[in-house]
Tab-separated table of C-alpha atoms and ligand atoms in Angstrom:
chain	number	residue	atom	x	y	z
Y	21	MET	CA	-15.680	-9.035	11.822
Y	22	SER	CA	-17.115	-7.430	8.754
Y	23	ASN	CA	-20.696	-6.308	9.146
Y	24	GLU	CA	-22.789	-5.500	6.090
Y	25	ASN	CA	-23.938	-2.249	7.683
Y	26	ASN	CA	-20.400	-1.030	8.165
Y	27	ILE	CA	-19.148	1.720	5.893
Y	28	TYR	CA	-15.452	1.699	5.067
Y	29	VAL	CA	-13.276	4.503	3.769
Y	30	THR	CA	-13.316	2.824	0.389
Y	31	ARG	CA	-14.928	-0.062	-1.413
Y	32	PRO	CA	-12.931	-1.165	-4.443
Y	33	PHE	CA	-14.759	-0.837	-7.740
Y	34	LEU	CA	-15.014	-4.049	-9.772
Y	35	PRO	CA	-16.554	-4.390	-13.235
Y	36	PRO	CA	-19.303	-6.949	-13.919
Y	37	LEU	CA	-17.527	-10.347	-14.090
Y	38	GLY	CA	-18.940	-11.000	-17.544
Y	39	GLU	CA	-16.872	-8.166	-18.976
Y	40	LEU	CA	-13.692	-9.889	-17.864
Y	41	MET	CA	-14.552	-13.383	-19.129
Y	42	PRO	CA	-13.425	-13.024	-22.773
Y	43	SER	CA	-9.972	-11.887	-21.584
Y	44	LEU	CA	-9.737	-14.695	-19.054
Y	45	GLU	CA	-10.647	-17.228	-21.718
Y	46	ARG	CA	-7.866	-15.864	-23.905
Y	47	ILE	CA	-5.328	-16.119	-21.094
Y	48	TRP	CA	-6.446	-19.673	-20.258
Y	49	LYS	CA	-6.160	-20.716	-23.893
Y	50	SER	CA	-2.834	-19.047	-24.699
Y	51	ARG	CA	-1.146	-19.931	-21.395
Y	52	ASP	CA	0.631	-16.557	-21.667
Y	53	LEU	CA	0.424	-15.643	-17.995
Y	54	THR	CA	3.140	-13.021	-17.563
Y	55	ASN	CA	6.503	-11.691	-18.896
Y	56	GLY	CA	5.156	-8.790	-20.905
Y	57	ALA	CA	2.615	-10.708	-22.999
Y	58	MET	CA	-0.331	-9.349	-24.951
Y	59	PHE	CA	-2.499	-7.827	-22.203
Y	60	HIS	CA	0.553	-6.230	-20.582
Y	61	GLN	CA	1.493	-4.539	-23.862
Y	62	GLU	CA	-2.061	-3.504	-24.608
Y	63	PHE	CA	-2.626	-2.085	-21.106
Y	64	GLU	CA	0.604	-0.040	-21.277
Y	65	ARG	CA	-0.531	1.483	-24.584
Y	66	ALA	CA	-4.065	2.123	-23.317
Y	67	LEU	CA	-2.802	3.790	-20.145
Y	68	ALA	CA	-0.374	6.054	-21.987
Y	69	LEU	CA	-3.277	7.109	-24.181
Y	70	TYR	CA	-5.763	7.630	-21.325
Y	71	LEU	CA	-3.284	9.501	-19.140
Y	72	GLY	CA	-1.785	11.394	-22.068
Y	73	VAL	CA	1.759	10.508	-20.985
Y	74	PRO	CA	4.673	9.410	-23.179
Y	75	TYR	CA	5.678	6.042	-21.665
Y	76	VAL	CA	4.199	3.713	-19.067
Y	77	SER	CA	5.884	0.698	-17.466
Y	78	LEU	CA	3.572	-1.586	-15.537
Y	79	PHE	CA	4.507	-3.053	-12.157
Y	80	ALA	CA	3.147	-5.629	-9.740
Y	81	ASN	CA	2.641	-2.793	-7.239
Y	82	ALA	CA	3.693	0.811	-6.672
Y	83	THR	CA	6.207	0.040	-3.926
Y	84	LEU	CA	8.329	-2.047	-6.320
Y	85	ALA	CA	7.879	0.741	-8.872
Y	86	LEU	CA	9.219	3.353	-6.406
Y	87	VAL	CA	12.219	1.157	-5.551
Y	88	THR	CA	12.876	0.646	-9.275
Y	89	ALA	CA	12.425	4.329	-10.169
Y	90	LEU	CA	15.218	5.212	-7.721
Y	91	GLN	CA	17.423	2.481	-9.205
Y	92	CYS	CA	16.689	3.630	-12.727
Y	93	LEU	CA	18.050	7.126	-12.087
Y	94	ARG	CA	20.895	5.776	-9.892
Y	95	ILE	CA	19.742	7.920	-6.974
Y	96	SER	CA	22.020	7.655	-3.921
Y	97	GLY	CA	23.104	9.612	-0.847
Y	98	GLU	CA	20.238	11.741	0.509
Y	99	VAL	CA	16.748	12.314	-0.870
Y	100	ILE	CA	14.433	15.056	0.380
Y	101	THR	CA	10.939	13.769	1.022
Y	102	THR	CA	7.753	14.327	2.987
Y	103	PRO	CA	6.694	12.830	6.324
Y	104	TYR	CA	3.006	13.190	5.332
Y	105	SER	CA	2.499	10.095	3.180
Y	106	PHE	CA	2.053	6.359	3.233
Y	107	VAL	CA	5.176	4.608	4.593
Y	108	ALA	CA	6.076	3.113	1.200
Y	109	THR	CA	7.367	6.524	0.038
Y	110	ALA	CA	10.227	6.581	2.556
Y	111	HIS	CA	10.621	2.791	2.686
Y	112	SER	CA	11.564	2.825	-1.017
Y	113	LEU	CA	14.542	5.001	-0.052
Y	114	LEU	CA	15.711	2.689	2.745
Y	115	TRP	CA	15.429	-0.307	0.373
Y	116	ASN	CA	17.973	1.496	-1.818
Y	117	GLY	CA	20.298	2.414	1.058
Y	118	ILE	CA	19.324	6.078	0.599
Y	119	GLU	CA	19.031	8.476	3.531
Y	120	PRO	CA	15.571	10.096	3.699
Y	121	VAL	CA	15.638	13.763	4.740
Y	122	PHE	CA	12.220	14.961	5.885
Y	123	VAL	CA	11.018	18.469	5.126
Y	124	ASP	CA	7.745	20.004	6.308
Y	125	ILE	CA	4.624	20.268	4.164
Y	126	ASP	CA	2.786	23.219	2.678
Y	127	PRO	CA	-0.503	23.769	4.582
Y	128	LYS	CA	-2.302	24.460	1.308
Y	129	THR	CA	-1.226	21.495	-0.834
Y	130	LEU	CA	-0.281	19.202	2.113
Y	131	ALA	CA	2.624	18.159	-0.108
Y	132	LEU	CA	6.331	18.803	0.439
Y	133	ASP	CA	6.878	22.565	0.824
Y	134	ALA	CA	9.097	23.522	-2.132
Y	135	SER	CA	10.172	26.741	-0.388
Y	136	ARG	CA	11.733	24.726	2.440
Y	137	VAL	CA	13.517	22.179	0.247
Y	138	GLU	CA	16.532	24.363	-0.569
Y	139	ALA	CA	17.570	24.682	3.082
Y	140	ALA	CA	17.723	20.872	3.390
Y	141	ILE	CA	20.052	20.323	0.404
Y	142	THR	CA	23.562	19.054	1.197
Y	143	PRO	CA	26.399	17.900	-1.089
Y	144	ARG	CA	24.981	14.358	-0.744
Y	145	THR	CA	21.470	15.285	-1.953
Y	146	THR	CA	20.647	13.735	-5.328
Y	147	ALA	CA	16.862	13.890	-5.624
Y	148	ILE	CA	13.525	15.094	-4.282
Y	149	MET	CA	10.646	12.670	-3.723
Y	150	PRO	CA	7.388	14.591	-3.205
Y	151	VAL	CA	3.880	13.132	-3.036
Y	152	HIS	CA	0.762	14.499	-4.742
Y	153	VAL	CA	-1.284	14.065	-1.580
Y	154	TYR	CA	-4.932	12.946	-2.104
Y	155	GLY	CA	-4.309	13.298	-5.853
Y	156	ARG	CA	-3.868	17.092	-5.542
Y	157	PRO	CA	-0.842	18.718	-7.158
Y	158	ALA	CA	2.309	19.431	-5.184
Y	159	ASP	CA	3.978	22.714	-6.127
Y	160	VAL	CA	5.406	21.222	-9.325
Y	161	GLU	CA	6.818	24.520	-10.631
Y	162	GLY	CA	8.521	25.405	-7.336
Y	163	MET	CA	9.900	21.894	-7.030
Y	164	GLN	CA	11.272	21.936	-10.602
Y	165	ARG	CA	12.951	25.301	-10.006
Y	166	VAL	CA	14.868	23.972	-6.982
Y	167	ALA	CA	15.740	20.752	-8.816
Y	168	ASP	CA	17.047	22.654	-11.850
Y	169	ASN	CA	19.117	25.057	-9.749
Y	170	TYR	CA	20.796	22.263	-7.798
Y	171	GLY	CA	20.917	19.534	-10.444
Y	172	LEU	CA	18.538	17.220	-8.601
Y	173	LYS	CA	16.126	14.626	-9.995
Y	174	ILE	CA	12.446	14.573	-9.032
Y	175	ILE	CA	10.565	11.318	-8.565
Y	176	TYR	CA	6.920	11.907	-7.728
Y	177	ASP	CA	5.002	9.429	-5.639
Y	178	ALA	CA	1.870	9.878	-7.748
Y	179	ALA	CA	0.067	6.905	-6.162
Y	180	HIS	CA	-3.134	8.942	-5.606
Y	181	THR	CA	-3.270	10.776	-8.913
Y	182	PHE	CA	-4.981	8.444	-11.385
Y	183	GLY	CA	-7.196	10.583	-13.629
Y	184	ALA	CA	-6.308	13.878	-11.892
Y	185	ARG	CA	-5.143	16.720	-14.124
Y	186	TYR	CA	-3.181	19.913	-13.612
Y	187	ARG	CA	-2.702	22.726	-16.133
Y	188	GLY	CA	-4.326	20.563	-18.797
Y	189	GLU	CA	-2.010	17.606	-18.250
Y	190	SER	CA	-2.116	14.386	-16.309
Y	191	LEU	CA	-0.663	14.928	-12.850
Y	192	ALA	CA	1.479	11.832	-13.486
Y	193	THR	CA	3.505	13.593	-16.162
Y	194	PHE	CA	5.540	15.944	-13.954
Y	195	GLY	CA	9.081	15.365	-12.694
Y	196	ASP	CA	11.644	12.951	-14.118
Y	197	LEU	CA	9.564	9.925	-13.132
Y	198	SER	CA	6.130	9.468	-11.556
Y	199	VAL	CA	4.819	6.364	-9.851
Y	200	LEU	CA	1.148	5.339	-9.889
Y	201	SER	CA	-0.570	2.737	-7.682
Y	202	PHE	CA	-3.438	0.477	-8.740
Y	203	HIS	CA	-3.851	-1.059	-5.277
Y	204	ALA	CA	-7.354	-2.154	-4.261
Y	205	THR	CA	-7.803	0.964	-2.103
Y	206	LYS	CA	-6.990	3.415	-4.894
Y	207	VAL	CA	-9.277	5.232	-7.380
Y	208	PHE	CA	-8.305	2.775	-10.099
Y	209	ASN	CA	-7.395	-0.802	-9.174
Y	210	THR	CA	-6.027	-4.022	-10.638
Y	211	PHE	CA	-6.236	-5.709	-7.175
Y	212	GLU	CA	-2.533	-4.838	-6.813
Y	213	GLY	CA	-0.551	-2.960	-9.410
Y	214	GLY	CA	1.442	0.108	-10.261
Y	215	ALA	CA	3.333	1.901	-12.995
Y	216	ILE	CA	6.194	4.267	-13.700
Y	217	VAL	CA	5.596	7.121	-16.122
Y	218	CYS	CA	8.709	8.335	-17.966
Y	219	HIS	CA	9.499	10.653	-20.844
Y	220	ASP	CA	11.817	8.856	-23.256
Y	221	ALA	CA	12.255	5.427	-24.800
Y	222	GLN	CA	15.718	4.751	-23.313
Y	223	THR	CA	14.464	5.348	-19.786
Y	224	LYS	CA	11.498	3.063	-20.406
Y	225	GLN	CA	13.859	0.382	-21.662
Y	226	ARG	CA	16.029	0.640	-18.547
Y	227	ILE	CA	12.945	0.435	-16.310
Y	228	ASP	CA	11.762	-2.628	-18.232
Y	229	PHE	CA	15.161	-4.328	-17.775
Y	230	LEU	CA	15.153	-3.487	-14.071
Y	231	LYS	CA	11.679	-4.905	-13.444
Y	232	ASN	CA	12.650	-8.201	-15.102
Y	233	PHE	CA	15.812	-9.163	-13.148
Y	234	GLY	CA	17.961	-6.962	-15.409
Y	235	PHE	CA	17.533	-9.215	-18.463
Y	236	ALA	CA	18.238	-7.372	-21.716
Y	237	ASP	CA	17.920	-10.617	-23.671
Y	238	GLU	CA	18.075	-14.349	-23.002
Y	239	VAL	CA	21.766	-14.344	-22.094
Y	240	THR	CA	22.464	-10.732	-21.097
Y	241	VAL	CA	21.856	-9.301	-17.622
Y	242	VAL	CA	22.617	-5.578	-17.420
Y	243	ALA	CA	21.594	-4.796	-13.830
Y	244	SER	CA	20.746	-6.434	-10.523
Y	245	GLY	CA	17.065	-6.011	-11.358
Y	246	ILE	CA	14.095	-7.167	-9.368
Y	247	ASN	CA	10.957	-9.083	-10.301
Y	248	GLY	CA	8.468	-6.221	-10.509
Y	249	LYS	CA	6.385	-7.383	-13.443
Y	250	MET	CA	2.625	-7.060	-13.692
Y	251	ASN	CA	0.958	-10.334	-14.742
Y	252	GLU	CA	-1.572	-10.880	-17.517
Y	253	PHE	CA	-4.535	-11.254	-15.181
Y	254	GLN	CA	-3.900	-7.827	-13.641
Y	255	ALA	CA	-3.345	-6.239	-17.055
Y	256	ALA	CA	-6.535	-7.749	-18.505
Y	257	LEU	CA	-8.496	-6.493	-15.496
Y	258	GLY	CA	-6.898	-3.068	-15.897
Y	259	LEU	CA	-8.086	-2.815	-19.490
Y	260	VAL	CA	-11.662	-3.533	-18.403
Y	261	GLN	CA	-11.403	-1.153	-15.419
Y	262	LEU	CA	-10.290	1.603	-17.770
Y	263	GLN	CA	-13.723	1.464	-19.449
Y	264	HIS	CA	-15.301	2.434	-16.104
Y	265	ILE	CA	-12.895	5.009	-14.700
Y	266	GLY	CA	-14.727	8.027	-16.127
Y	267	ASP	CA	-17.983	6.918	-14.556
Y	268	CYS	CA	-16.262	6.092	-11.244
Y	269	ILE	CA	-14.695	9.551	-10.990
Y	270	ALA	CA	-18.002	11.212	-11.926
Y	271	LYS	CA	-19.781	9.331	-9.108
Y	272	ARG	CA	-17.049	10.329	-6.652
Y	273	ALA	CA	-17.503	13.970	-7.704
Y	274	VAL	CA	-21.192	13.844	-6.761
Y	275	ILE	CA	-20.340	12.428	-3.323
Y	276	ALA	CA	-17.612	15.032	-2.756
Y	277	ALA	CA	-20.030	17.834	-3.658
Y	278	ARG	CA	-22.571	16.540	-1.104
Y	279	TYR	CA	-19.890	16.432	1.607
Y	280	ASP	CA	-18.725	19.965	0.666
Y	281	GLU	CA	-22.262	21.234	1.038
Y	282	ALA	CA	-22.831	19.503	4.389
Y	283	PHE	CA	-19.531	20.488	6.011
Y	284	SER	CA	-19.633	24.124	4.967
Y	285	LYS	CA	-22.189	24.520	7.772
Y	286	ILE	CA	-20.336	22.703	10.555
Y	287	ASP	CA	-18.102	24.774	12.842
Y	288	GLY	CA	-14.695	23.277	13.511
Y	289	ILE	CA	-14.649	21.018	10.448
Y	290	GLY	CA	-12.325	22.151	7.690
Y	291	VAL	CA	-12.202	20.803	4.161
Y	292	LEU	CA	-9.637	21.307	1.418
Y	293	GLU	CA	-10.110	24.229	-0.884
Y	294	MET	CA	-10.108	23.832	-4.617
Y	295	LEU	CA	-6.776	24.579	-6.320
Y	296	PRO	CA	-6.522	26.586	-9.562
Y	297	ASP	CA	-5.981	24.774	-12.902
Y	298	TYR	CA	-6.738	21.472	-11.225
Y	299	VAL	CA	-9.177	18.724	-12.227
Y	300	PRO	CA	-9.586	16.397	-9.218
Y	301	ASN	CA	-10.089	12.641	-9.189
Y	302	TYR	CA	-11.905	12.794	-5.807
Y	303	SER	CA	-9.710	9.972	-4.544
Y	304	TYR	CA	-10.025	10.912	-0.860
Y	305	TYR	CA	-12.284	13.114	1.211
Y	306	PRO	CA	-10.274	14.407	4.178
Y	307	ILE	CA	-11.827	16.565	6.887
Y	308	PHE	CA	-9.755	18.489	9.448
Y	309	VAL	CA	-11.051	18.694	12.996
Y	310	ASP	CA	-9.978	21.933	14.672
Y	311	ALA	CA	-10.412	23.566	18.086
Y	312	GLY	CA	-13.825	24.951	17.113
Y	313	TYR	CA	-15.315	21.439	17.005
Y	314	PRO	CA	-16.818	20.010	20.216
Y	315	LEU	CA	-14.704	16.826	20.033
Y	316	VAL	CA	-10.999	16.234	19.464
Y	317	ARG	CA	-10.133	14.354	16.290
Y	318	ASP	CA	-9.684	10.950	17.907
Y	319	ALA	CA	-12.993	11.269	19.745
Y	320	LEU	CA	-14.801	11.933	16.463
Y	321	TYR	CA	-12.870	9.080	14.855
Y	322	SER	CA	-14.054	6.727	17.654
Y	323	ARG	CA	-17.623	8.005	17.480
Y	324	LEU	CA	-17.683	7.237	13.771
Y	325	ARG	CA	-16.351	3.732	14.434
Y	326	GLU	CA	-18.982	3.094	17.075
Y	327	ALA	CA	-21.541	3.946	14.403
Y	328	GLY	CA	-19.927	1.440	11.999
Y	329	ILE	CA	-18.191	4.106	9.923
Y	330	PHE	CA	-14.537	3.329	9.379
Y	331	GLY	CA	-12.772	6.515	8.335
Y	332	ARG	CA	-8.983	6.488	8.207
Y	333	ARG	CA	-6.455	8.896	9.662
Y	334	TYR	CA	-4.384	9.262	6.471
Y	335	PHE	CA	-1.595	10.152	7.291
Y	336	TYR	CA	-1.230	9.577	10.991
Y	337	PRO	CA	1.222	8.752	12.463
Y	338	LEU	CA	3.684	10.629	10.277
Y	339	ILE	CA	6.328	8.487	8.560
Y	340	SER	CA	8.983	10.382	10.530
Y	341	ASP	CA	7.511	8.984	13.776
Y	342	PHE	CA	7.970	5.304	12.895
Y	343	PRO	CA	10.893	3.579	14.626
Y	344	MET	CA	13.102	3.207	11.544
Y	345	TYR	CA	12.921	6.979	10.888
Y	346	ARG	CA	12.441	8.819	14.157
Y	347	GLY	CA	16.113	9.003	15.216
Y	348	ARG	CA	17.031	11.311	12.342
Y	349	PRO	CA	17.541	15.046	12.956
Y	350	SER	CA	15.108	15.828	10.096
Y	351	ALA	CA	12.420	13.735	11.846
Y	352	ALA	CA	12.356	16.058	14.875
Y	353	LYS	CA	8.874	17.276	15.700
Y	354	ASN	CA	9.746	20.997	15.819
Y	355	THR	CA	10.992	20.939	12.202
Y	356	LEU	CA	7.788	19.306	10.946
Y	357	SER	CA	5.176	21.387	12.726
Y	358	VAL	CA	2.714	21.762	9.839
Y	359	ALA	CA	2.810	18.018	9.154
Y	360	HIS	CA	2.187	17.268	12.842
Y	361	ARG	CA	-0.719	19.681	13.020
Y	362	VAL	CA	-2.365	18.216	9.905
Y	363	ALA	CA	-1.722	14.581	10.916
Y	364	ASN	CA	-3.430	15.247	14.256
Y	365	ALA	CA	-6.507	16.820	12.654
Y	366	VAL	CA	-7.294	14.640	9.643
Y	367	ILE	CA	-9.930	11.962	9.089
Y	368	CYS	CA	-10.521	10.636	5.584
Y	369	LEU	CA	-14.220	9.896	5.183
Y	370	PRO	CA	-15.795	7.165	3.063
Y	371	ILE	CA	-15.861	7.989	-0.637
Y	372	TYR	CA	-16.310	5.440	-3.419
Y	373	PRO	CA	-18.534	5.064	-6.483
Y	374	GLU	CA	-21.050	2.755	-4.813
Y	375	LEU	CA	-21.505	4.791	-1.618
Y	376	SER	CA	-25.269	5.327	-1.376
Y	377	SER	CA	-26.685	8.700	-0.430
Y	378	THR	CA	-28.344	7.046	2.611
Y	379	ASP	CA	-24.983	5.779	3.830
Y	380	GLN	CA	-23.400	9.133	3.140
Y	381	GLN	CA	-26.166	10.752	5.223
Y	382	ARG	CA	-25.217	8.453	8.115
Y	383	VAL	CA	-21.636	9.730	7.921
Y	384	VAL	CA	-22.713	13.374	7.791
Y	385	ARG	CA	-25.096	12.956	10.728
Y	386	ILE	CA	-22.346	11.629	12.982
Y	387	VAL	CA	-19.980	14.454	12.067
Y	388	ARG	CA	-22.787	16.972	12.562
Y	389	GLY	CA	-23.403	15.412	15.986
Y	390	ASP	CA	-27.151	14.683	15.636
C	26	LIG	C1	-0.797	3.183	-1.819
C	26	LIG	C2	0.408	4.022	-1.771
C	26	LIG	C3	1.690	3.523	-2.072
C	26	LIG	C4	1.942	2.051	-2.286
C	26	LIG	O1	1.267	1.509	-3.336
C	26	LIG	P1	1.195	-0.083	-3.503
C	26	LIG	O2	0.676	-0.235	-4.900
C	26	LIG	O3	0.242	-0.579	-2.461
C	26	LIG	O4	2.560	-0.633	-3.331
C	26	LIG	C5	2.755	4.398	-2.111
C	26	LIG	N1	2.596	5.699	-1.828
C	26	LIG	C6	1.398	6.220	-1.519
C	26	LIG	C7	1.298	7.682	-1.243
C	26	LIG	C8	0.277	5.394	-1.452
C	26	LIG	O5	-0.915	5.912	-1.074
């Protein structure tokens, strides 16, 4: 049961309804509901401009976009990926009949450790699928070096990265393809939604065929594509949401700064350090409960819940521990020790534009133990 005093890890931002009405009236009048109509085209252009990326292809959600990105580059065999993510990352591989090979994470970025990738490459390896965890950059240079040396593709699960920048560029611009999510729980939402970012017109065209059953024209089908299209309602909402994203990220920054200040004084609670050349989107606020804290992680997690504060243990359990993955040699616990340590320490605390300072105080007080 939802209680109005409860505080959840996120509360999706929605614009005032009035701002959406003119678009809805246009959709109702035109009866153009989907299939790459006006709002879809306009939203793709607006996103490419906002993100500063060459090409954007909209999707109904990021999971379909991940599945399609792998199809687009004809990835097969084995793909090296991280256990520390949302299950959709590895599921997209299984949906393509690809063997996921898990490699441990870097304790600093919490993303796939580029220095361990090389040792996991076999003749069947065709790609690397890292995640920019919490919207913070994976080691994009290290990853690219390995990929170039071994002739591998890189598809980034960039689901958390909306608005985050690295070295002056959108974090969604690295690798061969990057996949964004606009799910309700993300920094930027269209209820459900996603996109693939790519770097040339031919690749965009292939992605657009693949997301529309493989249709190249009315009578030509060039691939066994899927239905991954974003509809006009989602695209119209996205255009309105884009007007608010700057303000939303600014409000998140204020909340993150207050948490930083509070937790710097609490023994046994670790927070992520800032990375160089990085402009965050403050999409998540993870804390890490270590041995210096009076409670173990799950005890703090329960204490928060008893107080009506619903943090989330992103990402626990690790993907490699779910039944469809755990039998693999690369899923063995001793090869993924950093990921296990982090997954057993993390709690993501509430952070969203409308989180009041009073509610944030409630969260801090529980963690502080008063
Ligand atoms: C949310 C998320 C996804 C899935 O996105 P959907 O749009 O819900 O399909 C994939 N990967 C990561 C890391 C995510 O957080």
